[in-house]
Short mmCIF file of C-alpha atoms and ligand atoms in Angstrom, two decimals:
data_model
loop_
_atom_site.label_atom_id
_atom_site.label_comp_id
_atom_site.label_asym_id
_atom_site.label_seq_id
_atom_site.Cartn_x
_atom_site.Cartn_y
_atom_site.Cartn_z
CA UNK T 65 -3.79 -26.14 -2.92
CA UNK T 66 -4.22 -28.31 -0.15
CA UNK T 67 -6.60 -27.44 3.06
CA UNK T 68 -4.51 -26.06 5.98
CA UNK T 69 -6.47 -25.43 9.39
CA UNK T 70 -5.69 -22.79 12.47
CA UNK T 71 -2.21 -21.54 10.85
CA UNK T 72 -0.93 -18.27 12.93
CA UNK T 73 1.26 -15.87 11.14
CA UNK T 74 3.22 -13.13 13.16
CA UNK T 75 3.49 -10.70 10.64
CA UNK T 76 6.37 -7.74 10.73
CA UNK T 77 6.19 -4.87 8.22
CA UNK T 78 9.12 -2.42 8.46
CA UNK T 79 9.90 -0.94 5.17
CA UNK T 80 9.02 2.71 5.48
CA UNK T 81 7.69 4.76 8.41
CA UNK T 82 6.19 2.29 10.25
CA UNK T 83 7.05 -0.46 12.27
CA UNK T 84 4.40 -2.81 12.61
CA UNK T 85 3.37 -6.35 13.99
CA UNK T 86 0.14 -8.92 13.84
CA UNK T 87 -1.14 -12.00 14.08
CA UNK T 88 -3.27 -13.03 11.71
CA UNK T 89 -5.15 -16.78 11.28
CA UNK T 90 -5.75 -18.83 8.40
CA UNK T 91 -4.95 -15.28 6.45
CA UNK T 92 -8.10 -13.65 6.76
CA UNK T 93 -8.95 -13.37 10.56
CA UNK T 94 -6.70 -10.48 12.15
CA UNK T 95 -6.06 -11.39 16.12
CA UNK T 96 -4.05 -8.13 16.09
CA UNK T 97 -2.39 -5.26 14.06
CA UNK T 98 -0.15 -2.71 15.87
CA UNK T 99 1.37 -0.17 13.72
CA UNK T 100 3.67 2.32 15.75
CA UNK T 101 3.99 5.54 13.39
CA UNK T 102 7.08 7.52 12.81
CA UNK T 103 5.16 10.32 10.90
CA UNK T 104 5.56 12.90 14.33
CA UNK T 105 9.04 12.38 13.39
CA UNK T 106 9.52 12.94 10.00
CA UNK T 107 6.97 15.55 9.55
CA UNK T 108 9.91 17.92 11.03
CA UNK T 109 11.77 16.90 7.58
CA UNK T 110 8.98 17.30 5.49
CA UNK T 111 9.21 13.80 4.33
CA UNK T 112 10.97 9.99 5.18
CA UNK T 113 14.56 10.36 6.86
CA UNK T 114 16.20 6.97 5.94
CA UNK T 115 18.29 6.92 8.99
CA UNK T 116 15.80 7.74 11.39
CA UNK T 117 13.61 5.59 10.53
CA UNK T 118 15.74 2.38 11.29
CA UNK T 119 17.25 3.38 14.10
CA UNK T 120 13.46 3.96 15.08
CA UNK T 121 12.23 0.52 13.72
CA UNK T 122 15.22 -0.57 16.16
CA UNK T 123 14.00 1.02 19.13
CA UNK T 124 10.34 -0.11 18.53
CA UNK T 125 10.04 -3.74 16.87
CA UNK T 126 10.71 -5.66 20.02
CA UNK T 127 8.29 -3.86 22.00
CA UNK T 128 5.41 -3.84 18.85
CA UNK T 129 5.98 -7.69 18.48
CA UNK T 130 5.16 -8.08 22.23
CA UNK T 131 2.12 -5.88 22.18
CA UNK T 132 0.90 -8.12 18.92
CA UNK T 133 0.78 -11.44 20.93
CA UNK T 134 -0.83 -9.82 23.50
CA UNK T 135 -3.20 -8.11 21.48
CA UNK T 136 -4.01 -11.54 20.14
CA UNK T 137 -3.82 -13.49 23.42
CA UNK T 138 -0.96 -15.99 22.04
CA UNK T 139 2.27 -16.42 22.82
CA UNK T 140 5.26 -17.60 20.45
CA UNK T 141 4.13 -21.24 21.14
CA UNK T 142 0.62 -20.82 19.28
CA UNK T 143 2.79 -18.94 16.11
CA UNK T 144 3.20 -21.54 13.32
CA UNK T 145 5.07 -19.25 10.94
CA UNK T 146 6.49 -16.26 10.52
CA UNK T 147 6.16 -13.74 7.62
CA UNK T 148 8.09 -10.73 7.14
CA UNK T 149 8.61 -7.68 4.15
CA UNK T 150 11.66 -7.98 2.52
CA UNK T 151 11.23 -5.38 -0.25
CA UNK T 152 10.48 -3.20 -1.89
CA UNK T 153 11.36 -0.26 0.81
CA UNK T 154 14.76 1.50 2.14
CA UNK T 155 17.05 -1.07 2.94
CA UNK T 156 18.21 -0.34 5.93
CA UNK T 157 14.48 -0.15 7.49
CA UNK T 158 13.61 -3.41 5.45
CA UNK T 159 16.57 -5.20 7.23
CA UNK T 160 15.36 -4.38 10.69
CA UNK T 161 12.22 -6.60 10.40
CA UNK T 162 14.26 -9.39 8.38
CA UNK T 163 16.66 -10.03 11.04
CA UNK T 164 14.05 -9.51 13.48
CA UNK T 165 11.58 -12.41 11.95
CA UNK T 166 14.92 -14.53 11.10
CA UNK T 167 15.79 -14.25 14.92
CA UNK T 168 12.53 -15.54 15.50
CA UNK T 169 11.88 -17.84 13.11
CA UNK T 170 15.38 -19.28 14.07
CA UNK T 171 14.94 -19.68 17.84
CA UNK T 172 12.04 -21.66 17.39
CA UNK T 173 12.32 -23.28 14.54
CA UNK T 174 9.26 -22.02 12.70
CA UNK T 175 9.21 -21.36 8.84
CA UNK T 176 9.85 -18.21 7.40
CA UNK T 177 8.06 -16.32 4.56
CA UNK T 178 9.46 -13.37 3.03
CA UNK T 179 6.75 -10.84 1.42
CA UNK T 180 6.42 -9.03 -1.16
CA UNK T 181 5.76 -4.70 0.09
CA UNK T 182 3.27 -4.93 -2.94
CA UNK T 183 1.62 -7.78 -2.12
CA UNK T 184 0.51 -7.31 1.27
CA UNK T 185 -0.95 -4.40 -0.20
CA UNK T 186 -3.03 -6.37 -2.53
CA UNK T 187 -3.60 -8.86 0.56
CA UNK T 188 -5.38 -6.44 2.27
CA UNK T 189 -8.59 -6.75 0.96
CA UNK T 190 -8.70 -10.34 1.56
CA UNK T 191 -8.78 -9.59 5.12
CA UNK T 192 -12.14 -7.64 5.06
CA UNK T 193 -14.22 -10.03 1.89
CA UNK T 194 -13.32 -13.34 2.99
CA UNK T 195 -15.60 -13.90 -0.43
CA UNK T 196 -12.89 -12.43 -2.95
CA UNK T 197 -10.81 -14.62 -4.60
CA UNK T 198 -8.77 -14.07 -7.59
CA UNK T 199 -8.82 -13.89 -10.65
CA UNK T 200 -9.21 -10.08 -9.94
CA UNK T 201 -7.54 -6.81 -10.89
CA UNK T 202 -6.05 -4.31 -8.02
CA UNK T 203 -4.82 -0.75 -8.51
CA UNK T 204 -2.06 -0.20 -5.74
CA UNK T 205 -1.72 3.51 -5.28
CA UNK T 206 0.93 4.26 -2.45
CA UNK T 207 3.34 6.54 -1.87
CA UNK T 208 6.01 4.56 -3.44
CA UNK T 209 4.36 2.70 -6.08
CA UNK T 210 1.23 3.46 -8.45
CA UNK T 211 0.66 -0.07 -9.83
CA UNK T 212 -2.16 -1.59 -11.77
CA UNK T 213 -2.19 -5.03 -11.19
CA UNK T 214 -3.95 -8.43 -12.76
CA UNK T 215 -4.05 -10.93 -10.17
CA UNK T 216 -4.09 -14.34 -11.79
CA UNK T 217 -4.48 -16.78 -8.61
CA UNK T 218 -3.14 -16.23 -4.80
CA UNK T 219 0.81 -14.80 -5.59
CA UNK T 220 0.47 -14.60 -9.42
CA UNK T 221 1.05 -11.56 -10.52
CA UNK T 222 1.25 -9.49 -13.91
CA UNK T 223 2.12 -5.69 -13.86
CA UNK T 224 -0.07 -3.72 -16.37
CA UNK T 225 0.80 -0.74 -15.53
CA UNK T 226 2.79 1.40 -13.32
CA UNK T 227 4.13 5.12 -12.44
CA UNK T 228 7.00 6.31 -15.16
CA UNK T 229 7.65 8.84 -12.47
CA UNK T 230 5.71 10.11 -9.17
CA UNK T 231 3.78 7.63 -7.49
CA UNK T 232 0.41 9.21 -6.80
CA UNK T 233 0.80 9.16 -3.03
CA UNK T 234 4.31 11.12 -3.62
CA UNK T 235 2.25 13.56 -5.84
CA UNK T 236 -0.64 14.38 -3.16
CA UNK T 237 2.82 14.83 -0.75
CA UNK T 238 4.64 17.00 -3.36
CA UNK T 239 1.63 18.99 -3.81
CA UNK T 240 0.46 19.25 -0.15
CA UNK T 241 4.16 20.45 0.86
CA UNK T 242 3.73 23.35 -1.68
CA UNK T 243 0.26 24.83 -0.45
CA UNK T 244 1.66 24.30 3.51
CA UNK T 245 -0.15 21.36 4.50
CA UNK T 246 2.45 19.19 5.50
CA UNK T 247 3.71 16.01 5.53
CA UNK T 248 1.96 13.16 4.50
CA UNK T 249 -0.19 14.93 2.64
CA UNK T 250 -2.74 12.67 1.00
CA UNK T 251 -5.09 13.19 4.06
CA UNK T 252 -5.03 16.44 4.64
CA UNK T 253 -5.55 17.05 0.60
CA UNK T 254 -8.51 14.82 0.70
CA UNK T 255 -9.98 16.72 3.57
CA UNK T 256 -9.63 20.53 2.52
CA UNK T 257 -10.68 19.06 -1.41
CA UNK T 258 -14.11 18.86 0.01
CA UNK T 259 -14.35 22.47 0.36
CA UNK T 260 -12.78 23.34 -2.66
CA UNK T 261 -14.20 23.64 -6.45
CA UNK T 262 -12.99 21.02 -8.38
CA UNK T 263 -12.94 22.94 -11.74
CA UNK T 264 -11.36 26.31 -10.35
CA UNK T 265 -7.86 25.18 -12.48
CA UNK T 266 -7.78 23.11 -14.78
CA UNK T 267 -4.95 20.49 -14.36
CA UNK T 268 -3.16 17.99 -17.28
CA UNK T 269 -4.08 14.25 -17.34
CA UNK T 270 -1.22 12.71 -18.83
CA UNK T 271 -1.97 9.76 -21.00
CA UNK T 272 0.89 7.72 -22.39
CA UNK T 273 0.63 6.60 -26.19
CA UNK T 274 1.09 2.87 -26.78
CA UNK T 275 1.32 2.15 -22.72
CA UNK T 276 -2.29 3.11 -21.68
CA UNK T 277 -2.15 1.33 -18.26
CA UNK T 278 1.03 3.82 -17.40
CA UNK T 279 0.71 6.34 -15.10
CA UNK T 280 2.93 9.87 -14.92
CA UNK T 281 2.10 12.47 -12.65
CA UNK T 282 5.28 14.98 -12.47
CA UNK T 283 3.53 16.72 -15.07
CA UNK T 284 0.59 17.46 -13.19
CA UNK T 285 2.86 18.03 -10.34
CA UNK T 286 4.82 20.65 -11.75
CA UNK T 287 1.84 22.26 -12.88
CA UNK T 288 0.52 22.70 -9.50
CA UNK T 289 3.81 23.87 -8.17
CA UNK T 290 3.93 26.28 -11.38
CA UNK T 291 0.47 27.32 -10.79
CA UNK T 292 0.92 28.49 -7.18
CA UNK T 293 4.49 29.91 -8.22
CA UNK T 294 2.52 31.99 -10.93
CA UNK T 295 0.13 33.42 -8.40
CA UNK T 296 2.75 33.99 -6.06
CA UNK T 297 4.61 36.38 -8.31
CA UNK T 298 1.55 38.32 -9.58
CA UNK T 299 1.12 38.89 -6.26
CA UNK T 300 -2.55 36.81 -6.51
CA UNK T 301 -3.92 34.98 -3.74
CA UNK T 302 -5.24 30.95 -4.05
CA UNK T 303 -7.83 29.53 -2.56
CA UNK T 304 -5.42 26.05 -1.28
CA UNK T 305 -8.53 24.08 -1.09
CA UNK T 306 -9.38 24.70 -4.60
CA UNK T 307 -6.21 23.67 -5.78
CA UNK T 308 -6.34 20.54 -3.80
CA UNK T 309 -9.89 19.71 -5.36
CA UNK T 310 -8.88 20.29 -8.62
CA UNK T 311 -5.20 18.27 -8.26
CA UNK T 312 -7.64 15.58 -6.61
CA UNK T 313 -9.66 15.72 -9.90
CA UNK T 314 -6.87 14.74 -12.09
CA UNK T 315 -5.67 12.37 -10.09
CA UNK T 316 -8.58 10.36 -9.65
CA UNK T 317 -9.64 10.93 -13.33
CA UNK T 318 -6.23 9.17 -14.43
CA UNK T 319 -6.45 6.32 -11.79
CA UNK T 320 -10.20 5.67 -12.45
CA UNK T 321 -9.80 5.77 -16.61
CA UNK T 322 -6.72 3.67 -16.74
CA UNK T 323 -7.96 1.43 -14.19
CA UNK T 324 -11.69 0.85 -16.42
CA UNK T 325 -9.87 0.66 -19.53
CA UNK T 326 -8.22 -2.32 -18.17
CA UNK T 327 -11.06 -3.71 -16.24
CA UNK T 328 -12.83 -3.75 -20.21
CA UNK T 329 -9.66 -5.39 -21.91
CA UNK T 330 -9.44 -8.35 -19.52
CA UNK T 331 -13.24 -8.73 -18.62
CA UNK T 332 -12.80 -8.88 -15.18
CA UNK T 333 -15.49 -8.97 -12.75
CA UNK T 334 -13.70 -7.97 -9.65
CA UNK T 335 -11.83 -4.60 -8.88
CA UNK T 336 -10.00 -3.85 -5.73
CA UNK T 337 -7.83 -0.98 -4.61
CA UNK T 338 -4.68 -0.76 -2.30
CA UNK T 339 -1.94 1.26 -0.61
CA UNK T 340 -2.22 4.75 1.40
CA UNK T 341 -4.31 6.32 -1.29
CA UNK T 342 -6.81 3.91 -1.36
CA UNK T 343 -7.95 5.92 1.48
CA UNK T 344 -9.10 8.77 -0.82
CA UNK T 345 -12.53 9.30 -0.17
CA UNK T 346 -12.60 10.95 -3.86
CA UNK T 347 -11.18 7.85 -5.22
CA UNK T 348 -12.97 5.85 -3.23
CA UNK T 349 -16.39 7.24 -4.56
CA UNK T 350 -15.41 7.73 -8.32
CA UNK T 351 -14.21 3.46 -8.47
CA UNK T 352 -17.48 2.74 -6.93
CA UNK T 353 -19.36 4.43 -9.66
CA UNK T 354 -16.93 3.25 -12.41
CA UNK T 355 -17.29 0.07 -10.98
CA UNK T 356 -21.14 -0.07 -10.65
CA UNK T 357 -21.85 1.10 -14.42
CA UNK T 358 -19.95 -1.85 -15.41
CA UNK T 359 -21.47 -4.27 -12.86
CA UNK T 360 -17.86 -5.04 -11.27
CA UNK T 361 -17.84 -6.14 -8.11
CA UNK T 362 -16.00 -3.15 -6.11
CA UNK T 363 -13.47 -3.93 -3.20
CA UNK T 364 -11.34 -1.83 -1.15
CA UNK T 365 -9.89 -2.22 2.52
CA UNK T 366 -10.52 -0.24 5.76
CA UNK T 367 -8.16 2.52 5.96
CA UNK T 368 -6.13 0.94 8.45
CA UNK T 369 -5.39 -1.92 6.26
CA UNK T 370 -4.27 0.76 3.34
CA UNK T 371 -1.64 2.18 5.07
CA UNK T 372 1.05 0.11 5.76
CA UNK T 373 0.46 -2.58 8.43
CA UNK T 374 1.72 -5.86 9.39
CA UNK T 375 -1.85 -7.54 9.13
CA UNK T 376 -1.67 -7.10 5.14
CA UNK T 377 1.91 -9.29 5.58
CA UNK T 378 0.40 -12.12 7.21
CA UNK T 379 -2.38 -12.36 4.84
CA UNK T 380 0.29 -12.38 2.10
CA UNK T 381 2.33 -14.59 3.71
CA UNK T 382 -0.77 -17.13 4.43
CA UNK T 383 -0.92 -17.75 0.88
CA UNK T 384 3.21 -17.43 -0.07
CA UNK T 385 3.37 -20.36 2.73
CA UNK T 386 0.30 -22.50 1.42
CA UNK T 387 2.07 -22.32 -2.27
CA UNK T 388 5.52 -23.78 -0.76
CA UNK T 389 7.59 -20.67 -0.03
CA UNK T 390 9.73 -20.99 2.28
CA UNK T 391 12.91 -18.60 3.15
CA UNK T 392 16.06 -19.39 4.78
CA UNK T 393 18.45 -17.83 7.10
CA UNK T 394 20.01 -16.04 4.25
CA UNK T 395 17.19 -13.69 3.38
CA UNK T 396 18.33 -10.52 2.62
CA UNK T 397 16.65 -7.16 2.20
CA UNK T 398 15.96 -6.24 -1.11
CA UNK T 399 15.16 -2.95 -1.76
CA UNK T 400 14.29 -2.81 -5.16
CA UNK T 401 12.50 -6.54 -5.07
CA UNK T 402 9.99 -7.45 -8.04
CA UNK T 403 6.58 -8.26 -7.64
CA UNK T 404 6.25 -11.90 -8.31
CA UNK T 405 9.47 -12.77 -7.72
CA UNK T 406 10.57 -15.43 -5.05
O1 KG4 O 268 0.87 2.59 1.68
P1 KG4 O 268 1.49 3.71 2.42
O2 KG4 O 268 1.22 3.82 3.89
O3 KG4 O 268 3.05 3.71 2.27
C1 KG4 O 268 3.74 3.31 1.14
O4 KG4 O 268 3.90 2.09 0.90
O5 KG4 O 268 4.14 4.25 0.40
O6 KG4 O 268 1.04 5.05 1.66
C2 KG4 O 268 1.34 6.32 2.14
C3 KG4 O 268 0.89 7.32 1.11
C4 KG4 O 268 1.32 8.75 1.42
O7 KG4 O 268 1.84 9.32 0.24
C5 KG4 O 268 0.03 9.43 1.84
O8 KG4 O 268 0.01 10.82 1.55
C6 KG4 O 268 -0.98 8.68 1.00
O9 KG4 O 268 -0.55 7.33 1.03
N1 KG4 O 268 -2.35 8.77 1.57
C7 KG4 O 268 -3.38 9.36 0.94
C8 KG4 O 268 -4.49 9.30 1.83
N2 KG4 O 268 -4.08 8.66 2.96
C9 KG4 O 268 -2.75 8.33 2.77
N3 KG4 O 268 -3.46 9.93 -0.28
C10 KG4 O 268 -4.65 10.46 -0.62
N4 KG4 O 268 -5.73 10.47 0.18
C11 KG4 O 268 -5.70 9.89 1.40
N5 KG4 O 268 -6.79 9.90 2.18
ZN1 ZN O 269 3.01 0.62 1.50
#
């Protein structure tokens, strides 16, 4: 891989609820990350509106781009390239940063790197260790995807194992909805678990025969929802932050087994996390342990750089451009995009 010195990436991440811009050099050093939330809006719905949220990434992107070269104190003449997520996500969100970074990249003739959602999860923690390198193996927990993830070298990827249903952020939603915490959940679970006991219920941990990287949590889900629906009708009260502890328990039980069993398979020395539920203090504590009794080296990002953010794309995008990927004007959105795939 040859040596490439003082490359600036603008960075646009638009797939979901967020539209977001930074500038990030040499992929590890952030100049600036602005992320402009949609969640005020959608918590009204209880969860994502499509439409809203591009005709919000419409209203926004322009003015978030600005605000990121300013942030970083450069101007589209110190930019040498220009990455951008182009799946997975809902289309019509995705398509508002493509044409945005294709406008860009266009008017002044700079290259363009689409992203990989997944990725720029997995980039985050370069942007915090500048001393991991791959070969490593990341569990990217979001609330779209629940991946576990070998990382060969920089944008080699194999999937071990992934969600056959929920992802685990859409679980801790699912789950917060039904106990009237509101939308997104995964905080606000992870906050009231602290008060609660975490073996007041007891909760199922689905394992999957012959696929033990795989991931399922409707099951556990729908026991929740079943559990609160039984105490409902018998007229019982629950204690919400009990149930949250003890939902937290399975969760992070599931993540932290499947995640070690790998972690012994490949002999790996480094582990890293990713995605919104990276965040989870529970989680956050259990991998450490995991990780220490097996002298792995533990990583995991700031939670700024869990949730989505455009600072995770240009870290991605460093090393997509410095392995010869380039897009052209006919990228396209691609909503159901494949990790690894260019
Ligand atoms: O990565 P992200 O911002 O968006 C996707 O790519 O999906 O992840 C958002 C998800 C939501 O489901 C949210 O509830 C969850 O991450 N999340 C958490 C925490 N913070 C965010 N889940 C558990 N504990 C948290 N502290
Ligand atoms: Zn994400």
């Amino acid at each position: 891989m040859k040596e490439i010195k003082d490359l600036n990436i603008l960075a646009i991440e638009s797939s979901c609820d967020e539209t977001a811009a930074a500038v990030v050099h040499n992929g590890r050093e952030v100049l600036s990350n602005v992320i402009s939330s949609q969640i005020d809006l959608h918590k009204l719905y209880g969860g994502v509106v499509p439409e809203i949220a591009s005709r919000k990434h419409i209203e926004k992107i322009n003015q978030v781009i600005e605000e990121a070269l300013k942030d970083a104190d450069v101007t589209l003449d110190d930019i040498d390239v220009v990455g951008v997520t182009y799946g997975p996500g809902l289309v019509g969100a995705l398509l508002v940063g493509v044409a945005e970074a294709k406008a860009i990249a266009f008017a002044r003739r700079l290259p363009l790197v689409g992203v990989h959602h997944i990725e720029g999860h997995i980039s985050a923690n370069y942007i915090e260790h500048p001393e991991l390198k791959p070969p490593f193996l990341c569990l990217v927990a979001s609330g779209g995807h629940t991946h576990l993830v070998r990382v060969r070298d920089y944008g080699e990827y194999e999937i071990l194992g992934r969600t056959r249903d929920d992802a685990a952020g859409e679980a801790y939603d699912k789950v917060a909805r039904a106990i009237g915490l509101g939308y997104p959940g995964g905080p606000k679970i992870d906050r009231i678990a602290k008060e609660g006991n975490a073996d007041a219920v007891k909760f199922p941990k689905a394992h999957i025969d012959g696929a033990e990287y795989d991931f399922s949590f409707s099951g556990l889900k729908s026991a929740v929802l079943n559990y609160i629906n039984g105490c409902k009708m018998k007229g019982e009260s629950f204690d919400p932050a009990d149930i949250a502890a003890s939902f937290q328990k399975a969760v992070v039980e599931v993540l932290v087994e499947n995640s070690m069993k790998a972690v012994e398979d490949f002999g790996v020395y480094q582990f890293a996390i990713a995605g919104g539920v990276a965040s989870n203090t529970a989680l956050r504590a259990a991998m450490e342990k995991a990780c220490g009794d097996k002298g792995v080296k533990f990583y995991y990002p700031s939670p700024v750089y869990c949730t989505d953010n455009a600072a995770m794309i240009g870290a991605a995008a460093f090393y997509e451009y410095l392995a010869g990927t380039r897009h052209g004007w006919d990228l396209n959105a691609v909503p159901n995009l494949k990790l690894g795939e260019r």
